[in-house]
GROMACS .gro file of C-alpha atoms in nm:
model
  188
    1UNK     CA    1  -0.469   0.409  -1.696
    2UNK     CA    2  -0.113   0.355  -1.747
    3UNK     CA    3   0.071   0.240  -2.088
    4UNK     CA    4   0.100  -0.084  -1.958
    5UNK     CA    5  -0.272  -0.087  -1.935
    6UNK     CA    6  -0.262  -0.150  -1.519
    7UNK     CA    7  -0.559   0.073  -1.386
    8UNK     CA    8  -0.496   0.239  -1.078
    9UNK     CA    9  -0.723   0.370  -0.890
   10UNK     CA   10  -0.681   0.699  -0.671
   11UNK     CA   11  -0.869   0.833  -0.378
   12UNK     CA   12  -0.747   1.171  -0.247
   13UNK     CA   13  -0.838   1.259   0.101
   14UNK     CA   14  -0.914   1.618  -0.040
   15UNK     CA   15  -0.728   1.777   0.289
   16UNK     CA   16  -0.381   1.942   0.324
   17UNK     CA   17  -0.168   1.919   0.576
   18UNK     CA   18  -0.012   2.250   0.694
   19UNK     CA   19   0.351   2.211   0.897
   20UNK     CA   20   0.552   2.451   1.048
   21UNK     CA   21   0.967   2.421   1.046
   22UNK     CA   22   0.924   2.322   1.394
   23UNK     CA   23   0.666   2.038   1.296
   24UNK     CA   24   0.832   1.713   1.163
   25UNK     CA   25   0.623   1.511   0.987
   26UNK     CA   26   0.620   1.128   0.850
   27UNK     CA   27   0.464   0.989   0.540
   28UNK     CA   28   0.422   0.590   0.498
   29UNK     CA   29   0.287   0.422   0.227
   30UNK     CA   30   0.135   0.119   0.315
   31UNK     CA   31   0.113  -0.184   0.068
   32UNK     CA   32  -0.145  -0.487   0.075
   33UNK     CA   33   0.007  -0.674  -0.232
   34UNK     CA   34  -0.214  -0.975  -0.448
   35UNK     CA   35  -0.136  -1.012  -0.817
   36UNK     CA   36  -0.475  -0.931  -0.929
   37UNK     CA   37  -0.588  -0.592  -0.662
   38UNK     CA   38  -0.287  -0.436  -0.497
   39UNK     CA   39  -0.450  -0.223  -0.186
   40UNK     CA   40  -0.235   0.120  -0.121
   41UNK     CA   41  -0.281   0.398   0.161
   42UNK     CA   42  -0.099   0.690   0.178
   43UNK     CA   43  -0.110   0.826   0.547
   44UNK     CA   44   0.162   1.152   0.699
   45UNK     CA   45   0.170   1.174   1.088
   46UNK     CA   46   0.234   1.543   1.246
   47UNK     CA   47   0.254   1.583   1.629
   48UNK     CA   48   0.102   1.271   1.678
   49UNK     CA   49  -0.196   1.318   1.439
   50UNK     CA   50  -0.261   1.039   1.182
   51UNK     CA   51  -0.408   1.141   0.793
   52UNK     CA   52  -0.515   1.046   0.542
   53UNK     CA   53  -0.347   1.159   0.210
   54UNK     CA   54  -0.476   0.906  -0.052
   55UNK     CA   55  -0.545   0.540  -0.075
   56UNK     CA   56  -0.718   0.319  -0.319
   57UNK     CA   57  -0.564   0.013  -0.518
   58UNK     CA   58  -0.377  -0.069  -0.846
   59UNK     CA   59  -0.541  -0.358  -1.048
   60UNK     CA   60  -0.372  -0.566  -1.273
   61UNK     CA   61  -0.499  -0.747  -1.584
   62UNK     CA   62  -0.622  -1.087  -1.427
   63UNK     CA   63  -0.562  -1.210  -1.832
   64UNK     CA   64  -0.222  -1.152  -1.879
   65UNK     CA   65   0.098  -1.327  -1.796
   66UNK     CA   66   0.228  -1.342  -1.493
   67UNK     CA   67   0.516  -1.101  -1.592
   68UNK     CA   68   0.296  -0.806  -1.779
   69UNK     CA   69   0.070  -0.782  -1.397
   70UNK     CA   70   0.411  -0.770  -1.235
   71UNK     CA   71   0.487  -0.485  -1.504
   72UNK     CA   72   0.155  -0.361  -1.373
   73UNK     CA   73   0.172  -0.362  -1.011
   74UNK     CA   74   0.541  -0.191  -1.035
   75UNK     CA   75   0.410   0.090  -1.245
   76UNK     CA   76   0.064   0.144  -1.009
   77UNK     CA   77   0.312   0.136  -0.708
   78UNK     CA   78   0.572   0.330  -0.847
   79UNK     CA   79   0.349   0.621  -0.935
   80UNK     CA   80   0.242   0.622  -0.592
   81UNK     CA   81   0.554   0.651  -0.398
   82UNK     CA   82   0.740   0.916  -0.667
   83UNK     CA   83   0.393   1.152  -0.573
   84UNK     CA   84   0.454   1.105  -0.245
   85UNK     CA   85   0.862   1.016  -0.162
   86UNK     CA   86   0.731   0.843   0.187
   87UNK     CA   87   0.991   0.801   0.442
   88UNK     CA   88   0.937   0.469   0.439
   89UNK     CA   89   0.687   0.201   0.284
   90UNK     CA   90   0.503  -0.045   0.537
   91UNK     CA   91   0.453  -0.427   0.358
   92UNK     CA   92   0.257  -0.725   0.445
   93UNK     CA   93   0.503  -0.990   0.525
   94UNK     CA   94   0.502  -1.273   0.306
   95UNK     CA   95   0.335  -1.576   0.437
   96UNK     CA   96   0.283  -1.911   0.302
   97UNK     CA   97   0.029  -2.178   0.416
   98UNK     CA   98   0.171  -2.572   0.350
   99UNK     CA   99  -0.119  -2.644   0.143
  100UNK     CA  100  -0.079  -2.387  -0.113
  101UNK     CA  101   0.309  -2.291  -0.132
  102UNK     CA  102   0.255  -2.154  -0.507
  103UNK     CA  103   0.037  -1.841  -0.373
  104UNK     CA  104   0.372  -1.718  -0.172
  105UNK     CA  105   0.579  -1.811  -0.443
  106UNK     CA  106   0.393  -1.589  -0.710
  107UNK     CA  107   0.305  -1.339  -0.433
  108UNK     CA  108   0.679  -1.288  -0.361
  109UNK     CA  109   0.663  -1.140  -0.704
  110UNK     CA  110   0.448  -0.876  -0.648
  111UNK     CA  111   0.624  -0.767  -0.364
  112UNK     CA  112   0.986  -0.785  -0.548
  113UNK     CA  113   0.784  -0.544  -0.730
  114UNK     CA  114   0.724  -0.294  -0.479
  115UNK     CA  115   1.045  -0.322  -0.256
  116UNK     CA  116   1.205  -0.194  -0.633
  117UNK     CA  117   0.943   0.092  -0.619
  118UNK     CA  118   1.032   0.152  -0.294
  119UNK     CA  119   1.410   0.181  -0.364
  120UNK     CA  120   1.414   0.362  -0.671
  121UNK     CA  121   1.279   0.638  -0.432
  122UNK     CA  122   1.520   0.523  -0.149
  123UNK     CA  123   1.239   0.457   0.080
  124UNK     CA  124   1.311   0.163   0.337
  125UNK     CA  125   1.074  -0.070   0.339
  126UNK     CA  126   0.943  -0.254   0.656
  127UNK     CA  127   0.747  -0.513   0.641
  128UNK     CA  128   0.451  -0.673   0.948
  129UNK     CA  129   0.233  -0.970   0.932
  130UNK     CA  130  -0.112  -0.973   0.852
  131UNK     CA  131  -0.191  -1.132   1.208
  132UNK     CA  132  -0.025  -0.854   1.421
  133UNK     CA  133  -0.174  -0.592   1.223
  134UNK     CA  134  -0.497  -0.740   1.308
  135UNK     CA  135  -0.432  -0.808   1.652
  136UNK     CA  136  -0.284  -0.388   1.695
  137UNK     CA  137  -0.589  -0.292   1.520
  138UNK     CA  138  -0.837  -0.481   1.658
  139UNK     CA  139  -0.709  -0.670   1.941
  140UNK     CA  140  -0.818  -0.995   1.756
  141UNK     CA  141  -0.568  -1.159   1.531
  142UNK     CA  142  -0.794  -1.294   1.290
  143UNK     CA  143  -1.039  -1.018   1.241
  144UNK     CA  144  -1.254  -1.040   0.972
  145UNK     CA  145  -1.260  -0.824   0.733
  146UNK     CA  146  -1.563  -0.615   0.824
  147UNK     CA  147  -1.375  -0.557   1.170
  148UNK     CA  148  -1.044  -0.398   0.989
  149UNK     CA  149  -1.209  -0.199   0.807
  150UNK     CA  150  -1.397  -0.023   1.082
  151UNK     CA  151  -1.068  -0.021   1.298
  152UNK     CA  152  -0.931   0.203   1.027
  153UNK     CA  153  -1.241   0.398   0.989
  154UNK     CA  154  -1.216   0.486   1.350
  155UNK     CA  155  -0.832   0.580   1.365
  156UNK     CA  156  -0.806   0.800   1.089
  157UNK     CA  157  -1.123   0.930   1.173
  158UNK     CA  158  -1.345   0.867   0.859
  159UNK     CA  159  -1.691   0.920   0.766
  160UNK     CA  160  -1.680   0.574   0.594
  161UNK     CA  161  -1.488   0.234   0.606
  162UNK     CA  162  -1.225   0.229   0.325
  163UNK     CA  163  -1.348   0.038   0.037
  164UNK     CA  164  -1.285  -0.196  -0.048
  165UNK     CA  165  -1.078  -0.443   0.214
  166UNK     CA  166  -0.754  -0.410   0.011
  167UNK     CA  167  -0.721  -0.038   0.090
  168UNK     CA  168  -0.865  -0.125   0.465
  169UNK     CA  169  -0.557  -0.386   0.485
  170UNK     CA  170  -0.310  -0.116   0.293
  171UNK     CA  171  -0.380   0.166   0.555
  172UNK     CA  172  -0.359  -0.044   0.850
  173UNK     CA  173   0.004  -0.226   0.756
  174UNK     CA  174   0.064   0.169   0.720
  175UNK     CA  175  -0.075   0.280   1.067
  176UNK     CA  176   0.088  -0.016   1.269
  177UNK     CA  177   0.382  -0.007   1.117
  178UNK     CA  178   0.397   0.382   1.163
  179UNK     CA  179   0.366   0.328   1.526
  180UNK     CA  180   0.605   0.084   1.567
  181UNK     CA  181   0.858   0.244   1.384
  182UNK     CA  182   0.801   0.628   1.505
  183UNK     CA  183   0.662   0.587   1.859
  184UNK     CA  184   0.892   0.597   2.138
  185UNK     CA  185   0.623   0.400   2.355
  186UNK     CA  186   0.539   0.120   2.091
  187UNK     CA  187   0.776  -0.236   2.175
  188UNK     CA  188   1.006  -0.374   1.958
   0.00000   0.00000   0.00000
């Protein structure tokens, strides 16, 4: 647990990657942000191989003030990417729904946040919507759940679905956006 009392939550893969000078590898963290669970994956891609380094979420004090879970989610995410200084981190895009504009407005927060993680470890940040990561994933844009959870299971070639959904979500954004930025045959 962290001073500011945020608990994060880590899940190391347990493997190492081994690269050669000739090898170049790519490490993307990928973010699904909420004010109460923050999902995080930590993938590296080597000569077209996707793995898994670490994933699991940072939770914030449902309790407190707005500002002191902000405090929270910046340290959990901040932690993260100074382990790991990814070449980039891969975002949910912020969304907002016309009958509740308040949730984007307070989730914007969160992901002020992490973009300052991000840059105090000068790693871009891109960000993808939740519907194209479901549709790249799964070929349905509103998956359930359930269904992105497996998706990931199956890419990164895992015993087990991630658990819970946040991570799911957080290694996905990390995996499509991976592929869209890195592989020459993905579409812009």
């Amino acid at each position: 647990m962290s001073s500011s009392g945020a608990k994060l939550s880590r899940s190391p893969s347990g493997a190492q990657l081994k690269t050669t000078a000739s090898s170049q590898s790519v490490t993307v963290v990928g973010i699904d942000p909420g004010l109460r669970i923050t999902g995080y994956g930590v993938i590296r891609a080597c000569e077209g191989k996707i793995q898994l380094l670490e994933a699991g979420i940072v939770r914030a004090v449902a309790s407190r003030p707005l500002e002191q879970r902000i405090q929270e989610i910046y340290d959990g995410v901040a932690e993260v990417v100074r382990d790991h200084q990814p070449d980039f981190v891969a975002l949910e895009q912020l969304f907002s729904h016309y009958e509740r504009p308040k949730t984007a407005i307070l989730m914007g927060h969160a992901r002020g946040a992490i973009c300052l993680a991000a840059a105090q470890v000068n790693a871009p940040v891109h960000a993808i919507e939740p519907t194209r990561v479901k549709k790249i994933m799964t070929g349905n844009g509103h998956a359930p759940k359930h269904q992105m959870q497996q998706a990931v299971r199956l890419q990164l070639g895992l015993k087990e679905a991630p658990e819970p959904a946040d991570v799911a979500d957080a290694l996905a954004i990390a995996i499509c956006v991976y592929h869209q930025r890195c592989n020459p045959l993905a579409s812009s």
